[in-house]
Amino acid sequence: MLIIFVRTLILYGIVIVIMRLMGKRQIGQLQPFELVVAIMISDLAAVPMQNTGIPLINGIIPIVTLLIAQVTMSLIAIKSTKARSIICGSPSILIRNGEIDQHMLTKEMYTINDLLEQLRSKNIPNIADVEFAILETNGQLSVIPKSQKRPVTPEDLSIATKYEGIPLDLIIDGEINKKNLCKARLDESWLIRELNKLSVKSPREVFFASLDSSGNIFCQRKNDNHKEEAT
């Protein structure tokens, strides 16, 4: 039992590292060849994990080989447009200029019900509102609504807007993120003073705190649904 336990941990660690090296994309965002590699790696890891009669190295070598093959294919796809179209395929336009391309639906084995379902998931219940619908190489459907059906933006109304950056996490579960404080060119003394303004005595009392690009602080205490915001 101990041998199985150790072998499982080793293979688990190796698979985690290899999947991390393959990139950060989710399963739904993988290209077909990447999905095949992920499935094959899981199968190869399961065999020596269950059968202790198979040397561990016999499971590790094929997994590493697949990693090398996947990385090589990815590099080729990055360097060559022609190779990328062969390896990953090309996007298919299912709706063009407001009209459904029936031939493309048949070619991609995509039913009208599949199309309507994907449109509803994009909050577009009426197919008449769609100018273009593009089936991407990873199977995701990209939808471009007709210009009359797109949400109004500040630019449409000639309204000037302020820059909005990504908020910086300052405290997570009582721990101060010193790296983000440095990015904001602030220090812990400043943070303590701002917390005191919100009647918070110590960062250890804070579940989450962040600073947005306008200088506003969001703060929520531990075990408390009450949240504070300050400028």
mmCIF file with all atom_site columns, C-alpha atoms in Angstrom:
data_model
loop_
_atom_site.group_PDB
_atom_site.id
_atom_site.type_symbol
_atom_site.label_atom_id
_atom_site.label_alt_id
_atom_site.label_comp_id
_atom_site.label_asym_id
_atom_site.label_entity_id
_atom_site.label_seq_id
_atom_site.pdbx_PDB_ins_code
_atom_site.Cartn_x
_atom_site.Cartn_y
_atom_site.Cartn_z
_atom_site.occupancy
_atom_site.B_iso_or_equiv
_atom_site.pdbx_formal_charge
_atom_site.auth_seq_id
_atom_site.auth_comp_id
_atom_site.auth_asym_id
_atom_site.auth_atom_id
_atom_site.pdbx_PDB_model_num
ATOM 1   C CA . MET A 1 1   ? 0.000   0.000  0.000   1.00 0.00 ? 1   MET A CA 1
ATOM 2   C CA . LEU A 1 2   ? 2.845   2.380  0.831   1.00 0.00 ? 2   LEU A CA 1
ATOM 3   C CA . ILE A 1 3   ? 4.421   1.776  -2.583  1.00 0.00 ? 3   ILE A CA 1
ATOM 4   C CA . ILE A 1 4   ? 1.156   2.623  -4.343  1.00 0.00 ? 4   ILE A CA 1
ATOM 5   C CA . PHE A 1 5   ? 0.801   5.739  -2.198  1.00 0.00 ? 5   PHE A CA 1
ATOM 6   C CA . VAL A 1 6   ? 4.318   6.959  -3.033  1.00 0.00 ? 6   VAL A CA 1
ATOM 7   C CA . ARG A 1 7   ? 4.004   6.126  -6.752  1.00 0.00 ? 7   ARG A CA 1
ATOM 8   C CA . THR A 1 8   ? 0.700   7.999  -6.908  1.00 0.00 ? 8   THR A CA 1
ATOM 9   C CA . LEU A 1 9   ? 2.206   11.098 -5.303  1.00 0.00 ? 9   LEU A CA 1
ATOM 10  C CA . ILE A 1 10  ? 5.193   11.031 -7.665  1.00 0.00 ? 10  ILE A CA 1
ATOM 11  C CA . LEU A 1 11  ? 3.045   10.672 -10.779 1.00 0.00 ? 11  LEU A CA 1
ATOM 12  C CA . TYR A 1 12  ? 0.613   13.290 -9.515  1.00 0.00 ? 12  TYR A CA 1
ATOM 13  C CA . GLY A 1 13  ? 3.457   15.763 -9.044  1.00 0.00 ? 13  GLY A CA 1
ATOM 14  C CA . ILE A 1 14  ? 4.885   15.016 -12.491 1.00 0.00 ? 14  ILE A CA 1
ATOM 15  C CA . VAL A 1 15  ? 1.508   15.436 -14.214 1.00 0.00 ? 15  VAL A CA 1
ATOM 16  C CA . ILE A 1 16  ? 0.871   18.738 -12.394 1.00 0.00 ? 16  ILE A CA 1
ATOM 17  C CA . VAL A 1 17  ? 4.270   20.094 -13.492 1.00 0.00 ? 17  VAL A CA 1
ATOM 18  C CA . ILE A 1 18  ? 3.772   18.961 -17.086 1.00 0.00 ? 18  ILE A CA 1
ATOM 19  C CA . MET A 1 19  ? 0.266   20.397 -17.336 1.00 0.00 ? 19  MET A CA 1
ATOM 20  C CA . ARG A 1 20  ? 1.630   23.651 -15.925 1.00 0.00 ? 20  ARG A CA 1
ATOM 21  C CA . LEU A 1 21  ? 4.361   23.690 -18.571 1.00 0.00 ? 21  LEU A CA 1
ATOM 22  C CA . MET A 1 22  ? 1.720   23.229 -21.251 1.00 0.00 ? 22  MET A CA 1
ATOM 23  C CA . GLY A 1 23  ? 0.216   26.626 -20.365 1.00 0.00 ? 23  GLY A CA 1
ATOM 24  C CA . LYS A 1 24  ? -2.599  28.183 -18.367 1.00 0.00 ? 24  LYS A CA 1
ATOM 25  C CA . ARG A 1 25  ? -5.516  27.615 -20.708 1.00 0.00 ? 25  ARG A CA 1
ATOM 26  C CA . GLN A 1 26  ? -8.680  25.938 -19.475 1.00 0.00 ? 26  GLN A CA 1
ATOM 27  C CA . ILE A 1 27  ? -9.966  22.669 -20.941 1.00 0.00 ? 27  ILE A CA 1
ATOM 28  C CA . GLY A 1 28  ? -12.525 24.533 -23.049 1.00 0.00 ? 28  GLY A CA 1
ATOM 29  C CA . GLN A 1 29  ? -9.770  26.713 -24.515 1.00 0.00 ? 29  GLN A CA 1
ATOM 30  C CA . LEU A 1 30  ? -7.424  23.905 -25.571 1.00 0.00 ? 30  LEU A CA 1
ATOM 31  C CA . GLN A 1 31  ? -6.703  23.264 -29.206 1.00 0.00 ? 31  GLN A CA 1
ATOM 32  C CA . PRO A 1 32  ? -7.603  19.731 -30.409 1.00 0.00 ? 32  PRO A CA 1
ATOM 33  C CA . PHE A 1 33  ? -3.997  18.473 -30.348 1.00 0.00 ? 33  PHE A CA 1
ATOM 34  C CA . GLU A 1 34  ? -3.531  19.905 -26.839 1.00 0.00 ? 34  GLU A CA 1
ATOM 35  C CA . LEU A 1 35  ? -6.677  18.137 -25.605 1.00 0.00 ? 35  LEU A CA 1
ATOM 36  C CA . VAL A 1 36  ? -5.435  14.846 -27.084 1.00 0.00 ? 36  VAL A CA 1
ATOM 37  C CA . VAL A 1 37  ? -2.120  15.244 -25.252 1.00 0.00 ? 37  VAL A CA 1
ATOM 38  C CA . ALA A 1 38  ? -3.903  15.995 -21.957 1.00 0.00 ? 38  ALA A CA 1
ATOM 39  C CA . ILE A 1 39  ? -6.088  12.870 -22.281 1.00 0.00 ? 39  ILE A CA 1
ATOM 40  C CA . MET A 1 40  ? -3.131  10.647 -23.213 1.00 0.00 ? 40  MET A CA 1
ATOM 41  C CA . ILE A 1 41  ? -1.069  11.945 -20.283 1.00 0.00 ? 41  ILE A CA 1
ATOM 42  C CA . SER A 1 42  ? -3.865  11.110 -17.836 1.00 0.00 ? 42  SER A CA 1
ATOM 43  C CA . ASP A 1 43  ? -4.139  7.582  -19.270 1.00 0.00 ? 43  ASP A CA 1
ATOM 44  C CA . LEU A 1 44  ? -0.375  7.018  -19.200 1.00 0.00 ? 44  LEU A CA 1
ATOM 45  C CA . ALA A 1 45  ? -0.173  8.166  -15.582 1.00 0.00 ? 45  ALA A CA 1
ATOM 46  C CA . ALA A 1 46  ? -3.033  5.887  -14.505 1.00 0.00 ? 46  ALA A CA 1
ATOM 47  C CA . VAL A 1 47  ? -1.393  2.647  -15.730 1.00 0.00 ? 47  VAL A CA 1
ATOM 48  C CA . PRO A 1 48  ? 1.783   2.633  -13.545 1.00 0.00 ? 48  PRO A CA 1
ATOM 49  C CA . MET A 1 49  ? -0.237  4.149  -10.735 1.00 0.00 ? 49  MET A CA 1
ATOM 50  C CA . GLN A 1 50  ? -2.492  1.104  -10.564 1.00 0.00 ? 50  GLN A CA 1
ATOM 51  C CA . ASN A 1 51  ? -0.028  -1.615 -11.608 1.00 0.00 ? 51  ASN A CA 1
ATOM 52  C CA . THR A 1 52  ? 3.029   -1.727 -9.348  1.00 0.00 ? 52  THR A CA 1
ATOM 53  C CA . GLY A 1 53  ? 4.557   -4.390 -11.627 1.00 0.00 ? 53  GLY A CA 1
ATOM 54  C CA . ILE A 1 54  ? 5.249   -1.711 -14.232 1.00 0.00 ? 54  ILE A CA 1
ATOM 55  C CA . PRO A 1 55  ? 8.433   0.282  -13.544 1.00 0.00 ? 55  PRO A CA 1
ATOM 56  C CA . LEU A 1 56  ? 7.671   3.892  -12.738 1.00 0.00 ? 56  LEU A CA 1
ATOM 57  C CA . ILE A 1 57  ? 10.085  5.080  -15.424 1.00 0.00 ? 57  ILE A CA 1
ATOM 58  C CA . ASN A 1 58  ? 7.957   3.311  -18.052 1.00 0.00 ? 58  ASN A CA 1
ATOM 59  C CA . GLY A 1 59  ? 5.153   5.730  -17.251 1.00 0.00 ? 59  GLY A CA 1
ATOM 60  C CA . ILE A 1 60  ? 7.315   8.833  -16.880 1.00 0.00 ? 60  ILE A CA 1
ATOM 61  C CA . ILE A 1 61  ? 9.167   8.549  -20.222 1.00 0.00 ? 61  ILE A CA 1
ATOM 62  C CA . PRO A 1 62  ? 6.002   8.512  -22.425 1.00 0.00 ? 62  PRO A CA 1
ATOM 63  C CA . ILE A 1 63  ? 4.576   11.448 -20.455 1.00 0.00 ? 63  ILE A CA 1
ATOM 64  C CA . VAL A 1 64  ? 7.745   13.513 -20.933 1.00 0.00 ? 64  VAL A CA 1
ATOM 65  C CA . THR A 1 65  ? 7.794   12.500 -24.619 1.00 0.00 ? 65  THR A CA 1
ATOM 66  C CA . LEU A 1 66  ? 4.260   13.818 -25.067 1.00 0.00 ? 66  LEU A CA 1
ATOM 67  C CA . LEU A 1 67  ? 5.249   17.057 -23.345 1.00 0.00 ? 67  LEU A CA 1
ATOM 68  C CA . ILE A 1 68  ? 8.160   17.507 -25.757 1.00 0.00 ? 68  ILE A CA 1
ATOM 69  C CA . ALA A 1 69  ? 5.890   16.757 -28.713 1.00 0.00 ? 69  ALA A CA 1
ATOM 70  C CA . GLN A 1 70  ? 3.253   19.208 -27.502 1.00 0.00 ? 70  GLN A CA 1
ATOM 71  C CA . VAL A 1 71  ? 5.762   22.001 -26.901 1.00 0.00 ? 71  VAL A CA 1
ATOM 72  C CA . THR A 1 72  ? 7.320   21.372 -30.315 1.00 0.00 ? 72  THR A CA 1
ATOM 73  C CA . MET A 1 73  ? 3.925   21.529 -32.031 1.00 0.00 ? 73  MET A CA 1
ATOM 74  C CA . SER A 1 74  ? 3.076   24.745 -30.169 1.00 0.00 ? 74  SER A CA 1
ATOM 75  C CA . LEU A 1 75  ? 6.350   26.383 -31.210 1.00 0.00 ? 75  LEU A CA 1
ATOM 76  C CA . ILE A 1 76  ? 5.815   25.356 -34.826 1.00 0.00 ? 76  ILE A CA 1
ATOM 77  C CA . ALA A 1 77  ? 2.286   26.784 -34.710 1.00 0.00 ? 77  ALA A CA 1
ATOM 78  C CA . ILE A 1 78  ? 3.622   30.063 -33.288 1.00 0.00 ? 78  ILE A CA 1
ATOM 79  C CA . LYS A 1 79  ? 6.342   30.425 -35.928 1.00 0.00 ? 79  LYS A CA 1
ATOM 80  C CA . SER A 1 80  ? 4.392   29.363 -39.022 1.00 0.00 ? 80  SER A CA 1
ATOM 81  C CA . THR A 1 81  ? 0.958   30.607 -40.087 1.00 0.00 ? 81  THR A CA 1
ATOM 82  C CA . LYS A 1 82  ? 0.549   27.747 -42.561 1.00 0.00 ? 82  LYS A CA 1
ATOM 83  C CA . ALA A 1 83  ? 1.495   25.154 -39.949 1.00 0.00 ? 83  ALA A CA 1
ATOM 84  C CA . ARG A 1 84  ? -0.865  26.785 -37.469 1.00 0.00 ? 84  ARG A CA 1
ATOM 85  C CA . SER A 1 85  ? -3.795  26.431 -39.861 1.00 0.00 ? 85  SER A CA 1
ATOM 86  C CA . ILE A 1 86  ? -2.926  22.743 -40.403 1.00 0.00 ? 86  ILE A CA 1
ATOM 87  C CA . ILE A 1 87  ? -2.381  21.937 -36.727 1.00 0.00 ? 87  ILE A CA 1
ATOM 88  C CA . CYS A 1 88  ? -5.121  24.060 -35.139 1.00 0.00 ? 88  CYS A CA 1
ATOM 89  C CA . GLY A 1 89  ? -7.470  24.588 -38.078 1.00 0.00 ? 89  GLY A CA 1
ATOM 90  C CA . SER A 1 90  ? -9.149  27.875 -39.032 1.00 0.00 ? 90  SER A CA 1
ATOM 91  C CA . PRO A 1 91  ? -12.170 29.704 -37.600 1.00 0.00 ? 91  PRO A CA 1
ATOM 92  C CA . SER A 1 92  ? -15.470 29.025 -39.365 1.00 0.00 ? 92  SER A CA 1
ATOM 93  C CA . ILE A 1 93  ? -18.084 31.743 -39.936 1.00 0.00 ? 93  ILE A CA 1
ATOM 94  C CA . LEU A 1 94  ? -21.507 30.264 -39.150 1.00 0.00 ? 94  LEU A CA 1
ATOM 95  C CA . ILE A 1 95  ? -23.429 33.530 -39.517 1.00 0.00 ? 95  ILE A CA 1
ATOM 96  C CA . ARG A 1 96  ? -22.219 36.022 -42.101 1.00 0.00 ? 96  ARG A CA 1
ATOM 97  C CA . ASN A 1 97  ? -23.828 39.450 -42.585 1.00 0.00 ? 97  ASN A CA 1
ATOM 98  C CA . GLY A 1 98  ? -26.864 38.337 -40.605 1.00 0.00 ? 98  GLY A CA 1
ATOM 99  C CA . GLU A 1 99  ? -27.454 35.136 -42.623 1.00 0.00 ? 99  GLU A CA 1
ATOM 100 C CA . ILE A 1 100 ? -26.834 31.564 -41.435 1.00 0.00 ? 100 ILE A CA 1
ATOM 101 C CA . ASP A 1 101 ? -24.293 29.679 -43.550 1.00 0.00 ? 101 ASP A CA 1
ATOM 102 C CA . GLN A 1 102 ? -26.042 26.317 -43.857 1.00 0.00 ? 102 GLN A CA 1
ATOM 103 C CA . HIS A 1 103 ? -23.135 24.746 -45.755 1.00 0.00 ? 103 HIS A CA 1
ATOM 104 C CA . MET A 1 104 ? -20.702 25.687 -42.957 1.00 0.00 ? 104 MET A CA 1
ATOM 105 C CA . LEU A 1 105 ? -23.072 24.308 -40.313 1.00 0.00 ? 105 LEU A CA 1
ATOM 106 C CA . THR A 1 106 ? -23.106 20.972 -42.135 1.00 0.00 ? 106 THR A CA 1
ATOM 107 C CA . LYS A 1 107 ? -19.318 21.000 -42.609 1.00 0.00 ? 107 LYS A CA 1
ATOM 108 C CA . GLU A 1 108 ? -18.721 21.624 -38.893 1.00 0.00 ? 108 GLU A CA 1
ATOM 109 C CA . MET A 1 109 ? -21.507 19.167 -37.897 1.00 0.00 ? 109 MET A CA 1
ATOM 110 C CA . TYR A 1 110 ? -23.110 22.024 -35.977 1.00 0.00 ? 110 TYR A CA 1
ATOM 111 C CA . THR A 1 111 ? -26.892 21.895 -35.682 1.00 0.00 ? 111 THR A CA 1
ATOM 112 C CA . ILE A 1 112 ? -29.129 24.942 -35.612 1.00 0.00 ? 112 ILE A CA 1
ATOM 113 C CA . ASN A 1 113 ? -30.039 23.976 -32.043 1.00 0.00 ? 113 ASN A CA 1
ATOM 114 C CA . ASP A 1 114 ? -26.350 24.047 -31.084 1.00 0.00 ? 114 ASP A CA 1
ATOM 115 C CA . LEU A 1 115 ? -26.065 27.497 -32.625 1.00 0.00 ? 115 LEU A CA 1
ATOM 116 C CA . LEU A 1 116 ? -29.135 28.836 -30.813 1.00 0.00 ? 116 LEU A CA 1
ATOM 117 C CA . GLU A 1 117 ? -27.925 27.365 -27.520 1.00 0.00 ? 117 GLU A CA 1
ATOM 118 C CA . GLN A 1 118 ? -24.548 29.065 -27.849 1.00 0.00 ? 118 GLN A CA 1
ATOM 119 C CA . LEU A 1 119 ? -26.188 32.377 -28.748 1.00 0.00 ? 119 LEU A CA 1
ATOM 120 C CA . ARG A 1 120 ? -28.403 32.195 -25.669 1.00 0.00 ? 120 ARG A CA 1
ATOM 121 C CA . SER A 1 121 ? -25.319 31.556 -23.533 1.00 0.00 ? 121 SER A CA 1
ATOM 122 C CA . LYS A 1 122 ? -23.983 34.861 -24.942 1.00 0.00 ? 122 LYS A CA 1
ATOM 123 C CA . ASN A 1 123 ? -27.212 36.619 -23.865 1.00 0.00 ? 123 ASN A CA 1
ATOM 124 C CA . ILE A 1 124 ? -28.450 36.864 -27.456 1.00 0.00 ? 124 ILE A CA 1
ATOM 125 C CA . PRO A 1 125 ? -31.877 35.171 -27.595 1.00 0.00 ? 125 PRO A CA 1
ATOM 126 C CA . ASN A 1 126 ? -32.746 36.484 -31.079 1.00 0.00 ? 126 ASN A CA 1
ATOM 127 C CA . ILE A 1 127 ? -30.643 35.246 -33.982 1.00 0.00 ? 127 ILE A CA 1
ATOM 128 C CA . ALA A 1 128 ? -31.823 38.262 -36.007 1.00 0.00 ? 128 ALA A CA 1
ATOM 129 C CA . ASP A 1 129 ? -29.609 40.463 -33.801 1.00 0.00 ? 129 ASP A CA 1
ATOM 130 C CA . VAL A 1 130 ? -26.397 38.732 -34.969 1.00 0.00 ? 130 VAL A CA 1
ATOM 131 C CA . GLU A 1 131 ? -24.150 40.130 -37.696 1.00 0.00 ? 131 GLU A CA 1
ATOM 132 C CA . PHE A 1 132 ? -21.392 37.503 -37.425 1.00 0.00 ? 132 PHE A CA 1
ATOM 133 C CA . ALA A 1 133 ? -21.023 34.266 -35.451 1.00 0.00 ? 133 ALA A CA 1
ATOM 134 C CA . ILE A 1 134 ? -17.586 32.654 -35.663 1.00 0.00 ? 134 ILE A CA 1
ATOM 135 C CA . LEU A 1 135 ? -16.756 29.139 -34.496 1.00 0.00 ? 135 LEU A CA 1
ATOM 136 C CA . GLU A 1 136 ? -13.200 29.412 -33.184 1.00 0.00 ? 136 GLU A CA 1
ATOM 137 C CA . THR A 1 137 ? -10.601 26.673 -33.464 1.00 0.00 ? 137 THR A CA 1
ATOM 138 C CA . ASN A 1 138 ? -11.044 25.735 -29.781 1.00 0.00 ? 138 ASN A CA 1
ATOM 139 C CA . GLY A 1 139 ? -14.798 25.211 -30.217 1.00 0.00 ? 139 GLY A CA 1
ATOM 140 C CA . GLN A 1 140 ? -15.882 28.501 -28.656 1.00 0.00 ? 140 GLN A CA 1
ATOM 141 C CA . LEU A 1 141 ? -18.451 30.641 -30.484 1.00 0.00 ? 141 LEU A CA 1
ATOM 142 C CA . SER A 1 142 ? -17.605 34.326 -30.904 1.00 0.00 ? 142 SER A CA 1
ATOM 143 C CA . VAL A 1 143 ? -20.597 36.563 -31.602 1.00 0.00 ? 143 VAL A CA 1
ATOM 144 C CA . ILE A 1 144 ? -20.619 40.063 -33.126 1.00 0.00 ? 144 ILE A CA 1
ATOM 145 C CA . PRO A 1 145 ? -24.074 41.670 -32.764 1.00 0.00 ? 145 PRO A CA 1
ATOM 146 C CA . LYS A 1 146 ? -25.500 44.041 -35.343 1.00 0.00 ? 146 LYS A CA 1
ATOM 147 C CA . SER A 1 147 ? -24.445 47.631 -34.737 1.00 0.00 ? 147 SER A CA 1
ATOM 148 C CA . GLN A 1 148 ? -28.004 48.645 -33.831 1.00 0.00 ? 148 GLN A CA 1
ATOM 149 C CA . LYS A 1 149 ? -28.151 45.941 -31.141 1.00 0.00 ? 149 LYS A CA 1
ATOM 150 C CA . ARG A 1 150 ? -24.862 46.608 -29.372 1.00 0.00 ? 150 ARG A CA 1
ATOM 151 C CA . PRO A 1 151 ? -24.879 48.220 -25.910 1.00 0.00 ? 151 PRO A CA 1
ATOM 152 C CA . VAL A 1 152 ? -24.384 51.973 -25.869 1.00 0.00 ? 152 VAL A CA 1
ATOM 153 C CA . THR A 1 153 ? -20.883 53.001 -24.792 1.00 0.00 ? 153 THR A CA 1
ATOM 154 C CA . PRO A 1 154 ? -19.622 56.309 -23.349 1.00 0.00 ? 154 PRO A CA 1
ATOM 155 C CA . GLU A 1 155 ? -17.853 56.882 -26.662 1.00 0.00 ? 155 GLU A CA 1
ATOM 156 C CA . ASP A 1 156 ? -21.204 56.717 -28.492 1.00 0.00 ? 156 ASP A CA 1
ATOM 157 C CA . LEU A 1 157 ? -22.499 59.471 -26.212 1.00 0.00 ? 157 LEU A CA 1
ATOM 158 C CA . SER A 1 158 ? -19.259 61.494 -26.387 1.00 0.00 ? 158 SER A CA 1
ATOM 159 C CA . ILE A 1 159 ? -18.766 61.145 -22.636 1.00 0.00 ? 159 ILE A CA 1
ATOM 160 C CA . ALA A 1 160 ? -15.218 61.415 -21.307 1.00 0.00 ? 160 ALA A CA 1
ATOM 161 C CA . THR A 1 161 ? -14.248 58.657 -18.864 1.00 0.00 ? 161 THR A CA 1
ATOM 162 C CA . LYS A 1 162 ? -11.446 58.258 -16.360 1.00 0.00 ? 162 LYS A CA 1
ATOM 163 C CA . TYR A 1 163 ? -8.793  55.593 -16.598 1.00 0.00 ? 163 TYR A CA 1
ATOM 164 C CA . GLU A 1 164 ? -9.638  52.431 -14.650 1.00 0.00 ? 164 GLU A CA 1
ATOM 165 C CA . GLY A 1 165 ? -6.749  50.122 -13.837 1.00 0.00 ? 165 GLY A CA 1
ATOM 166 C CA . ILE A 1 166 ? -6.756  46.751 -12.121 1.00 0.00 ? 166 ILE A CA 1
ATOM 167 C CA . PRO A 1 167 ? -7.336  47.024 -8.335  1.00 0.00 ? 167 PRO A CA 1
ATOM 168 C CA . LEU A 1 168 ? -4.399  45.911 -6.219  1.00 0.00 ? 168 LEU A CA 1
ATOM 169 C CA . ASP A 1 169 ? -4.936  43.307 -3.491  1.00 0.00 ? 169 ASP A CA 1
ATOM 170 C CA . LEU A 1 170 ? -3.495  44.792 -0.302  1.00 0.00 ? 170 LEU A CA 1
ATOM 171 C CA . ILE A 1 171 ? -4.646  42.253 2.296   1.00 0.00 ? 171 ILE A CA 1
ATOM 172 C CA . ILE A 1 172 ? -5.808  38.675 1.826   1.00 0.00 ? 172 ILE A CA 1
ATOM 173 C CA . ASP A 1 173 ? -6.931  36.732 4.880   1.00 0.00 ? 173 ASP A CA 1
ATOM 174 C CA . GLY A 1 174 ? -5.002  38.977 7.265   1.00 0.00 ? 174 GLY A CA 1
ATOM 175 C CA . GLU A 1 175 ? -1.749  38.883 5.252   1.00 0.00 ? 175 GLU A CA 1
ATOM 176 C CA . ILE A 1 176 ? -0.401  42.129 3.768   1.00 0.00 ? 176 ILE A CA 1
ATOM 177 C CA . ASN A 1 177 ? 0.678   41.955 0.134   1.00 0.00 ? 177 ASN A CA 1
ATOM 178 C CA . LYS A 1 178 ? 3.906   43.961 0.370   1.00 0.00 ? 178 LYS A CA 1
ATOM 179 C CA . LYS A 1 179 ? 4.612   43.546 -3.347  1.00 0.00 ? 179 LYS A CA 1
ATOM 180 C CA . ASN A 1 180 ? 1.406   45.338 -4.294  1.00 0.00 ? 180 ASN A CA 1
ATOM 181 C CA . LEU A 1 181 ? 2.040   48.030 -1.707  1.00 0.00 ? 181 LEU A CA 1
ATOM 182 C CA . CYS A 1 182 ? 5.368   48.732 -3.404  1.00 0.00 ? 182 CYS A CA 1
ATOM 183 C CA . LYS A 1 183 ? 3.649   48.840 -6.804  1.00 0.00 ? 183 LYS A CA 1
ATOM 184 C CA . ALA A 1 184 ? 1.315   51.506 -5.451  1.00 0.00 ? 184 ALA A CA 1
ATOM 185 C CA . ARG A 1 185 ? 4.327   53.316 -3.930  1.00 0.00 ? 185 ARG A CA 1
ATOM 186 C CA . LEU A 1 186 ? 2.830   53.020 -0.467  1.00 0.00 ? 186 LEU A CA 1
ATOM 187 C CA . ASP A 1 187 ? 3.962   51.463 2.807   1.00 0.00 ? 187 ASP A CA 1
ATOM 188 C CA . GLU A 1 188 ? 2.497   49.575 5.740   1.00 0.00 ? 188 GLU A CA 1
ATOM 189 C CA . SER A 1 189 ? 2.247   52.729 7.859   1.00 0.00 ? 189 SER A CA 1
ATOM 190 C CA . TRP A 1 190 ? -0.074  54.272 5.295   1.00 0.00 ? 190 TRP A CA 1
ATOM 191 C CA . LEU A 1 191 ? -2.134  51.087 5.174   1.00 0.00 ? 191 LEU A CA 1
ATOM 192 C CA . ILE A 1 192 ? -2.490  50.975 8.967   1.00 0.00 ? 192 ILE A CA 1
ATOM 193 C CA . ARG A 1 193 ? -3.648  54.599 9.013   1.00 0.00 ? 193 ARG A CA 1
ATOM 194 C CA . GLU A 1 194 ? -6.269  53.923 6.354   1.00 0.00 ? 194 GLU A CA 1
ATOM 195 C CA . LEU A 1 195 ? -7.503  50.855 8.223   1.00 0.00 ? 195 LEU A CA 1
ATOM 196 C CA . ASN A 1 196 ? -7.786  52.885 11.414  1.00 0.00 ? 196 ASN A CA 1
ATOM 197 C CA . LYS A 1 197 ? -10.038 55.343 9.579   1.00 0.00 ? 197 LYS A CA 1
ATOM 198 C CA . LEU A 1 198 ? -12.333 52.364 8.945   1.00 0.00 ? 198 LEU A CA 1
ATOM 199 C CA . SER A 1 199 ? -12.210 51.356 12.649  1.00 0.00 ? 199 SER A CA 1
ATOM 200 C CA . VAL A 1 200 ? -9.963  48.394 11.852  1.00 0.00 ? 200 VAL A CA 1
ATOM 201 C CA . LYS A 1 201 ? -7.210  48.014 14.429  1.00 0.00 ? 201 LYS A CA 1
ATOM 202 C CA . SER A 1 202 ? -5.014  45.458 12.684  1.00 0.00 ? 202 SER A CA 1
ATOM 203 C CA . PRO A 1 203 ? -4.585  43.889 9.219   1.00 0.00 ? 203 PRO A CA 1
ATOM 204 C CA . ARG A 1 204 ? -5.147  40.519 10.904  1.00 0.00 ? 204 ARG A CA 1
ATOM 205 C CA . GLU A 1 205 ? -8.796  41.515 11.305  1.00 0.00 ? 205 GLU A CA 1
ATOM 206 C CA . VAL A 1 206 ? -9.194  41.963 7.546   1.00 0.00 ? 206 VAL A CA 1
ATOM 207 C CA . PHE A 1 207 ? -10.397 39.206 5.240   1.00 0.00 ? 207 PHE A CA 1
ATOM 208 C CA . PHE A 1 208 ? -9.812  41.191 2.052   1.00 0.00 ? 208 PHE A CA 1
ATOM 209 C CA . ALA A 1 209 ? -8.723  44.724 1.190   1.00 0.00 ? 209 ALA A CA 1
ATOM 210 C CA . SER A 1 210 ? -7.904  46.278 -2.176  1.00 0.00 ? 210 SER A CA 1
ATOM 211 C CA . LEU A 1 211 ? -6.988  49.630 -3.684  1.00 0.00 ? 211 LEU A CA 1
ATOM 212 C CA . ASP A 1 212 ? -8.403  50.787 -7.032  1.00 0.00 ? 212 ASP A CA 1
ATOM 213 C CA . SER A 1 213 ? -6.832  53.176 -9.521  1.00 0.00 ? 213 SER A CA 1
ATOM 214 C CA . SER A 1 214 ? -8.823  56.097 -8.097  1.00 0.00 ? 214 SER A CA 1
ATOM 215 C CA . GLY A 1 215 ? -7.367  55.621 -4.623  1.00 0.00 ? 215 GLY A CA 1
ATOM 216 C CA . ASN A 1 216 ? -10.489 54.038 -3.118  1.00 0.00 ? 216 ASN A CA 1
ATOM 217 C CA . ILE A 1 217 ? -10.018 51.275 -0.545  1.00 0.00 ? 217 ILE A CA 1
ATOM 218 C CA . PHE A 1 218 ? -12.337 48.285 -0.298  1.00 0.00 ? 218 PHE A CA 1
ATOM 219 C CA . CYS A 1 219 ? -12.149 46.477 3.029   1.00 0.00 ? 219 CYS A CA 1
ATOM 220 C CA . GLN A 1 220 ? -14.055 43.537 4.491   1.00 0.00 ? 220 GLN A CA 1
ATOM 221 C CA . ARG A 1 221 ? -13.403 42.131 7.950   1.00 0.00 ? 221 ARG A CA 1
ATOM 222 C CA . LYS A 1 222 ? -13.084 38.446 8.730   1.00 0.00 ? 222 LYS A CA 1
ATOM 223 C CA . ASN A 1 223 ? -16.303 36.594 9.539   1.00 0.00 ? 223 ASN A CA 1
ATOM 224 C CA . ASP A 1 224 ? -18.271 39.707 8.743   1.00 0.00 ? 224 ASP A CA 1
ATOM 225 C CA . ASN A 1 225 ? -20.506 40.506 5.786   1.00 0.00 ? 225 ASN A CA 1
ATOM 226 C CA . HIS A 1 226 ? -20.039 44.214 6.457   1.00 0.00 ? 226 HIS A CA 1
ATOM 227 C CA . LYS A 1 227 ? -17.739 45.956 4.027   1.00 0.00 ? 227 LYS A CA 1
ATOM 228 C CA . GLU A 1 228 ? -16.134 49.370 4.112   1.00 0.00 ? 228 GLU A CA 1
ATOM 229 C CA . GLU A 1 229 ? -15.021 51.688 1.338   1.00 0.00 ? 229 GLU A CA 1
ATOM 230 C CA . ALA A 1 230 ? -12.855 54.744 1.763   1.00 0.00 ? 230 ALA A CA 1
ATOM 231 C CA . THR A 1 231 ? -11.058 57.238 -0.418  1.00 0.00 ? 231 THR A CA 1
#
